[in-house]
CSV table of C-alpha atoms in Angstrom, one decimal:
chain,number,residue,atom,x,y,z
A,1,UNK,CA,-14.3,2.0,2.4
A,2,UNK,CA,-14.0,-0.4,0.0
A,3,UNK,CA,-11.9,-3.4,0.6
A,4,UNK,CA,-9.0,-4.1,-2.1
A,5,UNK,CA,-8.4,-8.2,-3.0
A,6,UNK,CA,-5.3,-9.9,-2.0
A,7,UNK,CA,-3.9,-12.5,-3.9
A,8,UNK,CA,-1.0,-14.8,-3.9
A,9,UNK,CA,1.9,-14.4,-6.6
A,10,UNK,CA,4.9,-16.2,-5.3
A,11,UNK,CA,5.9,-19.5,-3.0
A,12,UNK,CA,9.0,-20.7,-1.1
A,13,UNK,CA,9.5,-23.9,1.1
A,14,UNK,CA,12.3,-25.4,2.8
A,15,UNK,CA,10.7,-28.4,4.5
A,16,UNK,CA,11.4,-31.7,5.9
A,17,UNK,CA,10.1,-33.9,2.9
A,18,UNK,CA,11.3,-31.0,0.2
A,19,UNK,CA,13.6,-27.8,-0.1
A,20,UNK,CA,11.5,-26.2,-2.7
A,21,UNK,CA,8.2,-25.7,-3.1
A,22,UNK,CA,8.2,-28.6,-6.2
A,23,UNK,CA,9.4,-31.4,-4.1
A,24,UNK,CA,7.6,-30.2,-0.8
A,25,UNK,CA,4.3,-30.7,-3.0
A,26,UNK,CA,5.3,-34.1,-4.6
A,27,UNK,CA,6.4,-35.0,-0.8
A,28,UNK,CA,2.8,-34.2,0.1
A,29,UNK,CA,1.1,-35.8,-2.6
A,30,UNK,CA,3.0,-38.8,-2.5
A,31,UNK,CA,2.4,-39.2,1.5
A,32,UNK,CA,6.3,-38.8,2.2
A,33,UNK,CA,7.5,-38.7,5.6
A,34,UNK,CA,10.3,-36.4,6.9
A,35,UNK,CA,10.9,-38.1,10.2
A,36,UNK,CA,14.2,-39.8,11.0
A,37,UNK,CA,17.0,-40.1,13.7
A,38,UNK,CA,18.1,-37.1,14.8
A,39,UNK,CA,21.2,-36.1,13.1
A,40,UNK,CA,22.2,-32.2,14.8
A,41,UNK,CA,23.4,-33.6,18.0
A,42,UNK,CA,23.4,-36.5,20.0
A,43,UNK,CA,19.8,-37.7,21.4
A,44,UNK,CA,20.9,-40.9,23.1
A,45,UNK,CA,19.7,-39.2,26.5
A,46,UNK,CA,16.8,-37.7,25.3
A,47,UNK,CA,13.1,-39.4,25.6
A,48,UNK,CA,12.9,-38.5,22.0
A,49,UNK,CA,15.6,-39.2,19.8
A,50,UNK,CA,14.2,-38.6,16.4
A,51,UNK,CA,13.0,-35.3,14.5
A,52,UNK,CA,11.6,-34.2,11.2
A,53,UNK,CA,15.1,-32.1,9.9
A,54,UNK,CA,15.5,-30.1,7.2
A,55,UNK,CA,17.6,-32.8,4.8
A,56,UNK,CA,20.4,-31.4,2.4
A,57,UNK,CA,20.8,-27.9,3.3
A,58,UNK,CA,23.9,-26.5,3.2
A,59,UNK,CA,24.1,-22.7,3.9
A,60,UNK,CA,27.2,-22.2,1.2
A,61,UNK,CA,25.0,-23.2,-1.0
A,62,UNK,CA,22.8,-20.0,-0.5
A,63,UNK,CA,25.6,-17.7,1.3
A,64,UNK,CA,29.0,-17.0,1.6
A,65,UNK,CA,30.8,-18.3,4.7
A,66,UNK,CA,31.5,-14.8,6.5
A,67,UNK,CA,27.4,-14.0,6.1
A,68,UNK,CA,26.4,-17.9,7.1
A,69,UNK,CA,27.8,-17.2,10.5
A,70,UNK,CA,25.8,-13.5,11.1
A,71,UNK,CA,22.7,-15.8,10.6
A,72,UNK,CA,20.9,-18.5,12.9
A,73,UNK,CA,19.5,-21.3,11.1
A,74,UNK,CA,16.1,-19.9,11.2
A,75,UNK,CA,17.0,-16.4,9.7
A,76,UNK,CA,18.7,-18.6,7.1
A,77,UNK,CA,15.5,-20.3,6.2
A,78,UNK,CA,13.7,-17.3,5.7
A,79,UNK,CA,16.0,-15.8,3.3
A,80,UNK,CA,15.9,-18.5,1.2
A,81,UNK,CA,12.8,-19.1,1.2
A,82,UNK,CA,11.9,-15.6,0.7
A,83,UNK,CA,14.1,-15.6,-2.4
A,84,UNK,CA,12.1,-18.6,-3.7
A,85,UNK,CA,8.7,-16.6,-3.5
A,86,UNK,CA,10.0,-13.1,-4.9
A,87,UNK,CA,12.1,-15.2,-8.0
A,88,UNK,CA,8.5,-16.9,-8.6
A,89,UNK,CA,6.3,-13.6,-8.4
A,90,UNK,CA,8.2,-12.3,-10.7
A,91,UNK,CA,8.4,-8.9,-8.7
A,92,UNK,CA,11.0,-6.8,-10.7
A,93,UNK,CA,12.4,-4.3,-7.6
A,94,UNK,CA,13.1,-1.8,-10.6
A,95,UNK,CA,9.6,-1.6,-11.8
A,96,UNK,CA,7.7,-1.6,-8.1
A,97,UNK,CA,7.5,1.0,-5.3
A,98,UNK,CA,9.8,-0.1,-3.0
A,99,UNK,CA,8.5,2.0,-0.5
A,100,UNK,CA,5.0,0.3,-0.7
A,101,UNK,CA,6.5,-3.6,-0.4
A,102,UNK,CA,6.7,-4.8,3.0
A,103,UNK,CA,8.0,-7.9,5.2
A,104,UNK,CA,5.7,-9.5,8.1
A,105,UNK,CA,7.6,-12.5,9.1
A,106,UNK,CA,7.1,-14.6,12.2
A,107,UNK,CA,9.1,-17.3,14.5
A,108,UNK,CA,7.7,-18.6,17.3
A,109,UNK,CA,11.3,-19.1,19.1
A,110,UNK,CA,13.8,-17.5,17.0
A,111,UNK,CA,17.4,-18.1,17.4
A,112,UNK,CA,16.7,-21.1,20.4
A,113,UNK,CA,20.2,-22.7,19.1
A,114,UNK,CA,22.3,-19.6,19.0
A,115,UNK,CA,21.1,-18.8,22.3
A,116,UNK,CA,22.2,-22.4,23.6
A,117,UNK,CA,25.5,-22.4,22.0
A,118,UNK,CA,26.2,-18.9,23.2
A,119,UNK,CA,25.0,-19.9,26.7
A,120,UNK,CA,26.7,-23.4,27.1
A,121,UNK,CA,30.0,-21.4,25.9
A,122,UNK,CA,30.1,-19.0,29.1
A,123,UNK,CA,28.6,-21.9,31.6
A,124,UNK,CA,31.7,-23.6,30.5
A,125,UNK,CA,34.2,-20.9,30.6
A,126,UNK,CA,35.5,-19.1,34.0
A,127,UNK,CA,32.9,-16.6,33.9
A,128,UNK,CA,33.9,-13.7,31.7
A,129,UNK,CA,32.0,-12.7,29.7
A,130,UNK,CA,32.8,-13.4,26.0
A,131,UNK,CA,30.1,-13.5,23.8
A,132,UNK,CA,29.7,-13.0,20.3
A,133,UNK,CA,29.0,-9.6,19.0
A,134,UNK,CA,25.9,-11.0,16.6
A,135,UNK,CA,24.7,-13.0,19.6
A,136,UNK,CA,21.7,-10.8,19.7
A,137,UNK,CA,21.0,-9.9,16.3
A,138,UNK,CA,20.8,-13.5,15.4
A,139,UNK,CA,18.7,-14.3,18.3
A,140,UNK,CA,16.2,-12.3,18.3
A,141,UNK,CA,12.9,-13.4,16.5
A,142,UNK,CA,12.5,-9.8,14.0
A,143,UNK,CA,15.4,-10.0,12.5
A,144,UNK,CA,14.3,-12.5,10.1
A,145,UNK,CA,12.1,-10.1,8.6
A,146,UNK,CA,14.6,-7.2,8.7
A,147,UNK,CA,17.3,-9.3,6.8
A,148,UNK,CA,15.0,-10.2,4.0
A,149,UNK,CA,13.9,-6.0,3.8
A,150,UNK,CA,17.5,-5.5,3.6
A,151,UNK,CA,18.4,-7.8,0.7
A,152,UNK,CA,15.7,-6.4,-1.6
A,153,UNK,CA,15.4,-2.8,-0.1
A,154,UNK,CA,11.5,-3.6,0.6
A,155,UNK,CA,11.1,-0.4,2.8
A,156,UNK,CA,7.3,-0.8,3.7
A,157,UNK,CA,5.7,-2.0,6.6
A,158,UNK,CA,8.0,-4.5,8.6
A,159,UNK,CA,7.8,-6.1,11.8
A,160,UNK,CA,7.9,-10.2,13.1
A,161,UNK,CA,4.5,-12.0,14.9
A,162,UNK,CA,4.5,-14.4,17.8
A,163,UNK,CA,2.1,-16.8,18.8
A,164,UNK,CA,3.4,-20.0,19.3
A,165,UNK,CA,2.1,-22.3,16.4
A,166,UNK,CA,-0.2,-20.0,15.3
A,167,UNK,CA,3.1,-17.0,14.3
A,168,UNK,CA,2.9,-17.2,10.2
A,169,UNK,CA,-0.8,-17.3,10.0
A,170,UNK,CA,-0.7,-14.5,12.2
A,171,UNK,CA,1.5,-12.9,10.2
A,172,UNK,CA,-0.4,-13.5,6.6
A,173,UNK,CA,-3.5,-12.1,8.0
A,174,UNK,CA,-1.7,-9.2,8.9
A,175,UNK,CA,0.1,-8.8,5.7
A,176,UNK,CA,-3.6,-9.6,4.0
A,177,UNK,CA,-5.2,-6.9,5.9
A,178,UNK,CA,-2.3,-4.0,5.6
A,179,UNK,CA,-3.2,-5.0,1.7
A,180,UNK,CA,-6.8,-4.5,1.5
A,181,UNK,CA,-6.9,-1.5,3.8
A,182,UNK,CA,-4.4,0.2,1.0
A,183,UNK,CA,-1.3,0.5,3.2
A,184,UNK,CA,0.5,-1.4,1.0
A,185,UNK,CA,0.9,-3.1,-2.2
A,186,UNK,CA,2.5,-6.4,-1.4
A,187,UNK,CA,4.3,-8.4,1.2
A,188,UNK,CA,6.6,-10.7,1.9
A,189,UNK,CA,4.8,-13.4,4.4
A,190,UNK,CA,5.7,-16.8,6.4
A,191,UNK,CA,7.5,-18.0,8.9
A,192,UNK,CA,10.7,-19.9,9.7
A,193,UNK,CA,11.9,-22.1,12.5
A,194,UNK,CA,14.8,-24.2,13.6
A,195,UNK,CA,14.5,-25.9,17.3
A,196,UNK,CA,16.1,-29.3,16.5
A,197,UNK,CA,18.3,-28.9,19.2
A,198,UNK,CA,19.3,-29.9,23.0
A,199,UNK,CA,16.8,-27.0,24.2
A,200,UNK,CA,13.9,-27.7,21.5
A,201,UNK,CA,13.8,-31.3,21.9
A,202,UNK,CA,14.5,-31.6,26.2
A,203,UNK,CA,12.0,-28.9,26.9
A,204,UNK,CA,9.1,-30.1,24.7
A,205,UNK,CA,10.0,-33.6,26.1
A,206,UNK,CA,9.6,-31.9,29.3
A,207,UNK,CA,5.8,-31.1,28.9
A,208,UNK,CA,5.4,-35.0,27.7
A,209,UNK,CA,4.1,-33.1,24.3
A,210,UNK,CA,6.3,-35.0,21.7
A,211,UNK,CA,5.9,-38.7,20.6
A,212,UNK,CA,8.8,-41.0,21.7
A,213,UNK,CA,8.4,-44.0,19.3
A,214,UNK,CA,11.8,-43.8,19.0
A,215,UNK,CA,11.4,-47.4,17.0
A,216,UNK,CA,9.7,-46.3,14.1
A,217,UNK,CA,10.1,-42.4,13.6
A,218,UNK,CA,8.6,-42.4,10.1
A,219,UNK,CA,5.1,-43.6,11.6
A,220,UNK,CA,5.3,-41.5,14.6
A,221,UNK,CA,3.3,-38.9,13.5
A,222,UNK,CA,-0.1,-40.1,13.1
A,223,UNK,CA,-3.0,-37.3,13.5
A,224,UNK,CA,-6.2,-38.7,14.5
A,225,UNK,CA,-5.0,-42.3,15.2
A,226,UNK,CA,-6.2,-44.3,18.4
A,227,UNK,CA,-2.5,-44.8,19.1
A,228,UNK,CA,-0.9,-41.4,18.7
A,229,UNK,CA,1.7,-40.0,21.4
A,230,UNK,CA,2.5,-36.9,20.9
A,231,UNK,CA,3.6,-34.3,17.8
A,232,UNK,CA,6.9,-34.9,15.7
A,233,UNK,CA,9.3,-31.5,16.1
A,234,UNK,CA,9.9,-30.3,12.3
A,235,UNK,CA,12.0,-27.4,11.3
A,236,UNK,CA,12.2,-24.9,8.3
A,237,UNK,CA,10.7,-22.1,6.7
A,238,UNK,CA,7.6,-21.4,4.1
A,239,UNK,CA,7.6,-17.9,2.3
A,240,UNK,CA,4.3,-16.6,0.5
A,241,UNK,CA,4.0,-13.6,-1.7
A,242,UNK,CA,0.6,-11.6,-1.0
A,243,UNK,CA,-0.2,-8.8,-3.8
A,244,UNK,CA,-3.1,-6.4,-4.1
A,245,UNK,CA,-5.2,-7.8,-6.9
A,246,UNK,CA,-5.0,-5.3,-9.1
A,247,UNK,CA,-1.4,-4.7,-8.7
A,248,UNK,CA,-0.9,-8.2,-10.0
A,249,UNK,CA,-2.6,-8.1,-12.7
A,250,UNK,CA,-0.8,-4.8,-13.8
A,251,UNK,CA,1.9,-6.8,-14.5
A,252,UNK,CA,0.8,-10.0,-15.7
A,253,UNK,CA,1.4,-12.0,-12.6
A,254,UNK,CA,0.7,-15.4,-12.0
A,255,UNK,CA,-2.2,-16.1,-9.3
A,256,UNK,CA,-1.9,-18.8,-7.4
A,257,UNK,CA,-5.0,-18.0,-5.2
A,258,UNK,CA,-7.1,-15.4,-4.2
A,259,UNK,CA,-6.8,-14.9,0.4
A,260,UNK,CA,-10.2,-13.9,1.1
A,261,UNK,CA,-10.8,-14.5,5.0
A,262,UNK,CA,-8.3,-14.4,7.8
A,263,UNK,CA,-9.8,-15.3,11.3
A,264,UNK,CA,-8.3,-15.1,15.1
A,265,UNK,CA,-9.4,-15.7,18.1
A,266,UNK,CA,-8.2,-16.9,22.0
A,267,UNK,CA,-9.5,-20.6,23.5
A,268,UNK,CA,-8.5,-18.3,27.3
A,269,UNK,CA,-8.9,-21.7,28.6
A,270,UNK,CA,-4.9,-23.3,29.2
A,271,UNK,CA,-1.2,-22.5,28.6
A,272,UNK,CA,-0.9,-25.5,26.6
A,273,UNK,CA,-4.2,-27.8,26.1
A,274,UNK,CA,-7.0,-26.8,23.9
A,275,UNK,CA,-10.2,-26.3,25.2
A,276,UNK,CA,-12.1,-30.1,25.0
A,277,UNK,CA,-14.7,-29.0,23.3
A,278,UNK,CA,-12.3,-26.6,20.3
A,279,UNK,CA,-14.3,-23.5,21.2
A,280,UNK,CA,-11.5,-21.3,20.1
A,281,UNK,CA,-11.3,-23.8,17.0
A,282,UNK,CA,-14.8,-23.1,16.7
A,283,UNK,CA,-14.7,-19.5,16.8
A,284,UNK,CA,-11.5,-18.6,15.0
A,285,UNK,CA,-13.2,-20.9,11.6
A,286,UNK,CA,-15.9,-18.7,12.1
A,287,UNK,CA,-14.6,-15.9,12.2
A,288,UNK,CA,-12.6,-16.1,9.1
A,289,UNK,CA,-15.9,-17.5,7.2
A,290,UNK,CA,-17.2,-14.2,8.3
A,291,UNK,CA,-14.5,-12.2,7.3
A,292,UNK,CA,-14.8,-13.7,3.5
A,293,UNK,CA,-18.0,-13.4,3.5
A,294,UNK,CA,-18.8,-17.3,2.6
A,295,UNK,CA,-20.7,-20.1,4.3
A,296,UNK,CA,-20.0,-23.2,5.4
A,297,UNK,CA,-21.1,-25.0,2.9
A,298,UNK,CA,-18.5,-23.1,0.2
A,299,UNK,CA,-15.6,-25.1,1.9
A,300,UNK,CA,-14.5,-28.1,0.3
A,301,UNK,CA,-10.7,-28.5,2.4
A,302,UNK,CA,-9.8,-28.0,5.7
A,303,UNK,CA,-5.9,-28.1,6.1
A,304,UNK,CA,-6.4,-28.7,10.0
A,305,UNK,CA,-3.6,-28.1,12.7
A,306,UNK,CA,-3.7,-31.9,13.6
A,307,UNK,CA,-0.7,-32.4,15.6
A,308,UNK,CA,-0.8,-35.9,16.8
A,309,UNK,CA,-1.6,-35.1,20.2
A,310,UNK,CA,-4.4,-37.5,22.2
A,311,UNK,CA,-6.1,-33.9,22.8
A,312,UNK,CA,-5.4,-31.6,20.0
A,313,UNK,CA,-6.9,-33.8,17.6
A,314,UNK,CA,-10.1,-34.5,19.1
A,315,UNK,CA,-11.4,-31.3,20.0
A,316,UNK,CA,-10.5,-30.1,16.4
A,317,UNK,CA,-12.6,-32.4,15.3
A,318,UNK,CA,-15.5,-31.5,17.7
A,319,UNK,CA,-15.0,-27.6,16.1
A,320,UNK,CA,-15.1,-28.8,12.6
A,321,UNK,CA,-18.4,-30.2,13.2
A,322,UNK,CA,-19.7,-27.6,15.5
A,323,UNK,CA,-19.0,-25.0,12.2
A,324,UNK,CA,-19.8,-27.0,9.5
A,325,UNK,CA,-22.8,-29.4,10.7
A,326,UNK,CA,-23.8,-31.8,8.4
A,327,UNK,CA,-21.4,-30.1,5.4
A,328,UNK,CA,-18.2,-31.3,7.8
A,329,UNK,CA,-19.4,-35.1,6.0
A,330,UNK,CA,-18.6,-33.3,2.8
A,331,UNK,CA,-15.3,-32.0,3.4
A,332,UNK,CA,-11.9,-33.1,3.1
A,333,UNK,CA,-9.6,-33.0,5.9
A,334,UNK,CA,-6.2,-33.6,6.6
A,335,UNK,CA,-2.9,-33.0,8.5
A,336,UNK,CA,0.1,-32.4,6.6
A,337,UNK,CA,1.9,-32.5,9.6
A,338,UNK,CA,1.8,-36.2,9.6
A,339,UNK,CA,4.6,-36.1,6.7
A,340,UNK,CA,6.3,-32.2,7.5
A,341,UNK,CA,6.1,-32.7,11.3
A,342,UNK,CA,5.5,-29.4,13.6
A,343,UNK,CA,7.5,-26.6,12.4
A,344,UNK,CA,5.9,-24.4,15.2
A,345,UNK,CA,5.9,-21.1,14.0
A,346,UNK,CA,6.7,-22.3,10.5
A,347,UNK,CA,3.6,-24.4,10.3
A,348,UNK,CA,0.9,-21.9,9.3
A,349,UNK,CA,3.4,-20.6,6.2
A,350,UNK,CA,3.8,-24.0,5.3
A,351,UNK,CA,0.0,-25.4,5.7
A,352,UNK,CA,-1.2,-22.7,3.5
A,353,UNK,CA,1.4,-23.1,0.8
A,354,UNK,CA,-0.5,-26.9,1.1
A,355,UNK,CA,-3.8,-25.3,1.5
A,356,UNK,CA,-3.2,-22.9,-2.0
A,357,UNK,CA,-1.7,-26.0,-3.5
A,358,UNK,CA,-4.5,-28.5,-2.9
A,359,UNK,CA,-6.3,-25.5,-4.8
A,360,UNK,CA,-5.0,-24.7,-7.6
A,361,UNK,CA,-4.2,-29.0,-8.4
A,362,UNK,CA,-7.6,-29.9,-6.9
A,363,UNK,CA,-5.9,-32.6,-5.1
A,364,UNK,CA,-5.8,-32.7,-1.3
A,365,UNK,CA,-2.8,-33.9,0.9
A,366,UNK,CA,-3.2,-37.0,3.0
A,367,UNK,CA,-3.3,-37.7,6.4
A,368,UNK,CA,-0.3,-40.3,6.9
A,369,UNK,CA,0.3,-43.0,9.6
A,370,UNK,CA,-3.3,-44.5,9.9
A,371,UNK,CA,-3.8,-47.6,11.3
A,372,UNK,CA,-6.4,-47.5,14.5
A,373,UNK,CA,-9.6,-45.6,14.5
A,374,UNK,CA,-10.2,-43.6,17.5
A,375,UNK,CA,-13.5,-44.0,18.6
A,376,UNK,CA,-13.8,-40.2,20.2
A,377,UNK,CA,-13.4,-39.3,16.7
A,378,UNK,CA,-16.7,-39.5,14.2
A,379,UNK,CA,-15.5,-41.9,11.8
A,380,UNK,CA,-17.8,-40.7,9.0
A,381,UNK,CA,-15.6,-37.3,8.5
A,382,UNK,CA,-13.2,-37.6,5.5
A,383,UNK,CA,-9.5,-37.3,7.5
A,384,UNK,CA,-8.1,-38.1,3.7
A,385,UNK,CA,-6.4,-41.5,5.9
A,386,UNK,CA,-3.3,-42.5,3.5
A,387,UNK,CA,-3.8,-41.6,0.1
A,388,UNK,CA,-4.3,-38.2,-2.1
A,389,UNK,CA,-7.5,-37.6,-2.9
A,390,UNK,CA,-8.3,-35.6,-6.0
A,391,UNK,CA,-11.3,-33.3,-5.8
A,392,UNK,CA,-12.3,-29.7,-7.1
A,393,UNK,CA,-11.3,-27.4,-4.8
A,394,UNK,CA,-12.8,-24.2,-4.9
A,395,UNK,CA,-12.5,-22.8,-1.2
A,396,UNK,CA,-10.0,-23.6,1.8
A,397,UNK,CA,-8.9,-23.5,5.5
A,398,UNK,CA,-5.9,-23.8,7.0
A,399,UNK,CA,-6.0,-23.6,10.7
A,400,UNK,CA,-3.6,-23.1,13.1
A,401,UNK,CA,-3.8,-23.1,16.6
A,402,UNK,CA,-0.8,-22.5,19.2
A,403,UNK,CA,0.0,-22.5,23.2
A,404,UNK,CA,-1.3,-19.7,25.0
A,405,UNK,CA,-4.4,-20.4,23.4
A,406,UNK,CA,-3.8,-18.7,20.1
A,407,UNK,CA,-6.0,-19.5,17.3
A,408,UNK,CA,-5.5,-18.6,13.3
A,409,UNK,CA,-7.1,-19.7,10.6
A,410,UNK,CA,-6.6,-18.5,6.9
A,411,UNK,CA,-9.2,-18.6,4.3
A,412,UNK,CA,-8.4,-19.4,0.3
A,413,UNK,CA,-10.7,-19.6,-3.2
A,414,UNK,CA,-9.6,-20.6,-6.2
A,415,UNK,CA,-8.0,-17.2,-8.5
A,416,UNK,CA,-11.1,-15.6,-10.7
């Protein structure tokens, strides 16, 4: 059968350097970081006391009090997010068949801070039970994509991902494919997250996976640098709208991007360490070259995963050129998670918004926090080190890769 294009119509971001997706961008662009103390609870204890928070969200802003408190933090960020995207499709739910609009929406935890509080409540009470009715709905990782069904009575296919870091790309290739097999004419798509909390913070510290320079949190995040500790927990929520091509252009809708590969694959080598030498990495970029039908040599950005870990990093770096041979000298790369942070599940909804955006501006993101080179890392590959760079963009990656072993990777061309 033949295949039907996807496209992108609409955007949302909450984020740590920007609550929509016009000040996330200038955030990017601008190399701003989102770290800072933590300000959610009190870290003294902790090895890491800093985080990359969202900054100025209020939830009254966005609900009404009585609807605020049905909703964990991460639900929250989807629906406003979501809203972002759908108000800048320009979807009109009177003119559309509801029936054939759908919500895929992932989180790699979930509610992680309603199921503290609700947990530290009974530990400190005399045992009985007493637990709040919505304990469960606003736990549980789905409803995110329920809630945002409900608001605009989307009644297609609808259902949450998980796979750790790699949950919203997961979830766009899904949407992507339910698209251009014909089950659908549009989607709601991302992720959302928000672990800035006692649990998030003390149990990642507990694998020694974060950075603890507690001294200078704005600098902490530093992909690819000789001195990098560890990844910066982030928090919030990116929302993309994906649209059958010829749906969108029905209705006059703005393109932002055409989404023309979508890869996957399994490293099956640790619960939380890469394999050294990225052959997951390897495979899922190949994979989604394959499934756009484009060679290496058509890439011009690689929005890579690049969390700041002393492992992560290098053995991205080993797949990038094990795909791309000499063409990797060629290419841009960066990690946006030096300014946003980790936002887990959130990351791949996020990264692509970057991705689409470094597209459709042909200017790519930098790679913040750069001071040492690392000597296991070729020094002749373009990491984009502290500055924009502008550059035509034509075709993109955005990988993700999560614990488990999960890999994801999302591939973008500039809108024909």
């Amino acid at each position: 059968m033949e295949l039907k294009r996807v496209v992108v119509t609409g955007l949302g971001a909450l984020t740590p350097i920007g609550n929509t997706v016009e000040e996330y961008w200038n955030g990017l662009i601008t190399g701003k970081s989102g770290a800072a103390p933590i300000t959610r609870f009190d870290a003294e204890k902790f090895k890491t006391r800093f985080a990359c928070e969202v900054k100025g969200y209020d939830p009254l802003d966005f609900f009404d009090r009585k609807e605020a408190r049905k909703m964990d933090a991460f639900a929250q960020y989807a629906m406003v997010t979501a809203d972002e995207a759908v108000k800048d499709s320009g979807l009109d739910v009177e003119k559309v068949d509801l029936d054939r609009i759908g919500v895929i929406w992932g989180s790699g935890i979930g509610g992680l801070d309603t199921f503290l509080q609700e947990c530290a409540a009974f530990g400190k009470g005399d045992g009985t039970p007493r637990f709040n009715p919505f304990f469960i709905p606003k736990m549980i990782a789905d409803i995110a994509a329920g809630q945002i069904s409900m608001k605009y009575n989307f009644r297609g296919p609808n259902f949450a991902t998980v796979s750790a870091c790699a949950t919203s790309t997961n979830a766009l290739i899904d949407a992507y494919n339910y698209i251009r097999l014909g089950m659908a004419d549009a989607f709601v798509t991302g992720g959302s997250e928000a672990a800035v909390n006692e649990a998030g913070i003390g149990g990642f510290n507990a694998m020694h996976a974060m950075s603890t320079r507690n001294d200078a949190p704005e600098i902490a995040s530093r992909p690819f640098d000789l001195d990098r500790d560890g990844f910066v927990l982030g928090e919030g929520a990116g929302a993309l709208i994906l649209e059958e091509y010829e749906h969108a252009k029905a209705r006059g809708a703005n393109i932002y991007a055409e989404l023309v590969g979508g890869g996957m694959s399994a490293d099956a080598h640790h619960i939380t360490a890469p394999h050294p030498e990225g052959l997951g990495a390897r495979n899922v970029m190949l994979n989604a070259l394959k499934d756009a039908h484009l060679k290496p040599e058509d890439i011009d950005y690689v929005n890579v995963h690049g969390t700041s870990t002393p492992l992560g990093d290098i053995a991205e770096t080993k797949a990038i050129k094990a795909v791309f041979g000499e063409h990797a000298y060629n290419l841009n790369i960066s990690s946006t998670k030096s300014m946003t942070g980790h936002l887990l599940g959130a990351a791949g909804a996020i990264e692509s918004i970057a991705t689409i955006l470094a597209i459709k501006n042909d200017i790519i993101p930098p790679t913040i926090n750069h001071f040492t080179d690392d000597p296991d890392i070729d020094p002749k590959l373009n990491l984009t080190f502290n500055t924009a760079q502008k550059r035509t963009v034509n075709a993109a990656i955005s990988n993700t890769f999560g614990f488990g072993g999960h890999n994801a990777s999302a591939l973008f061309k500039k809108a024909e």
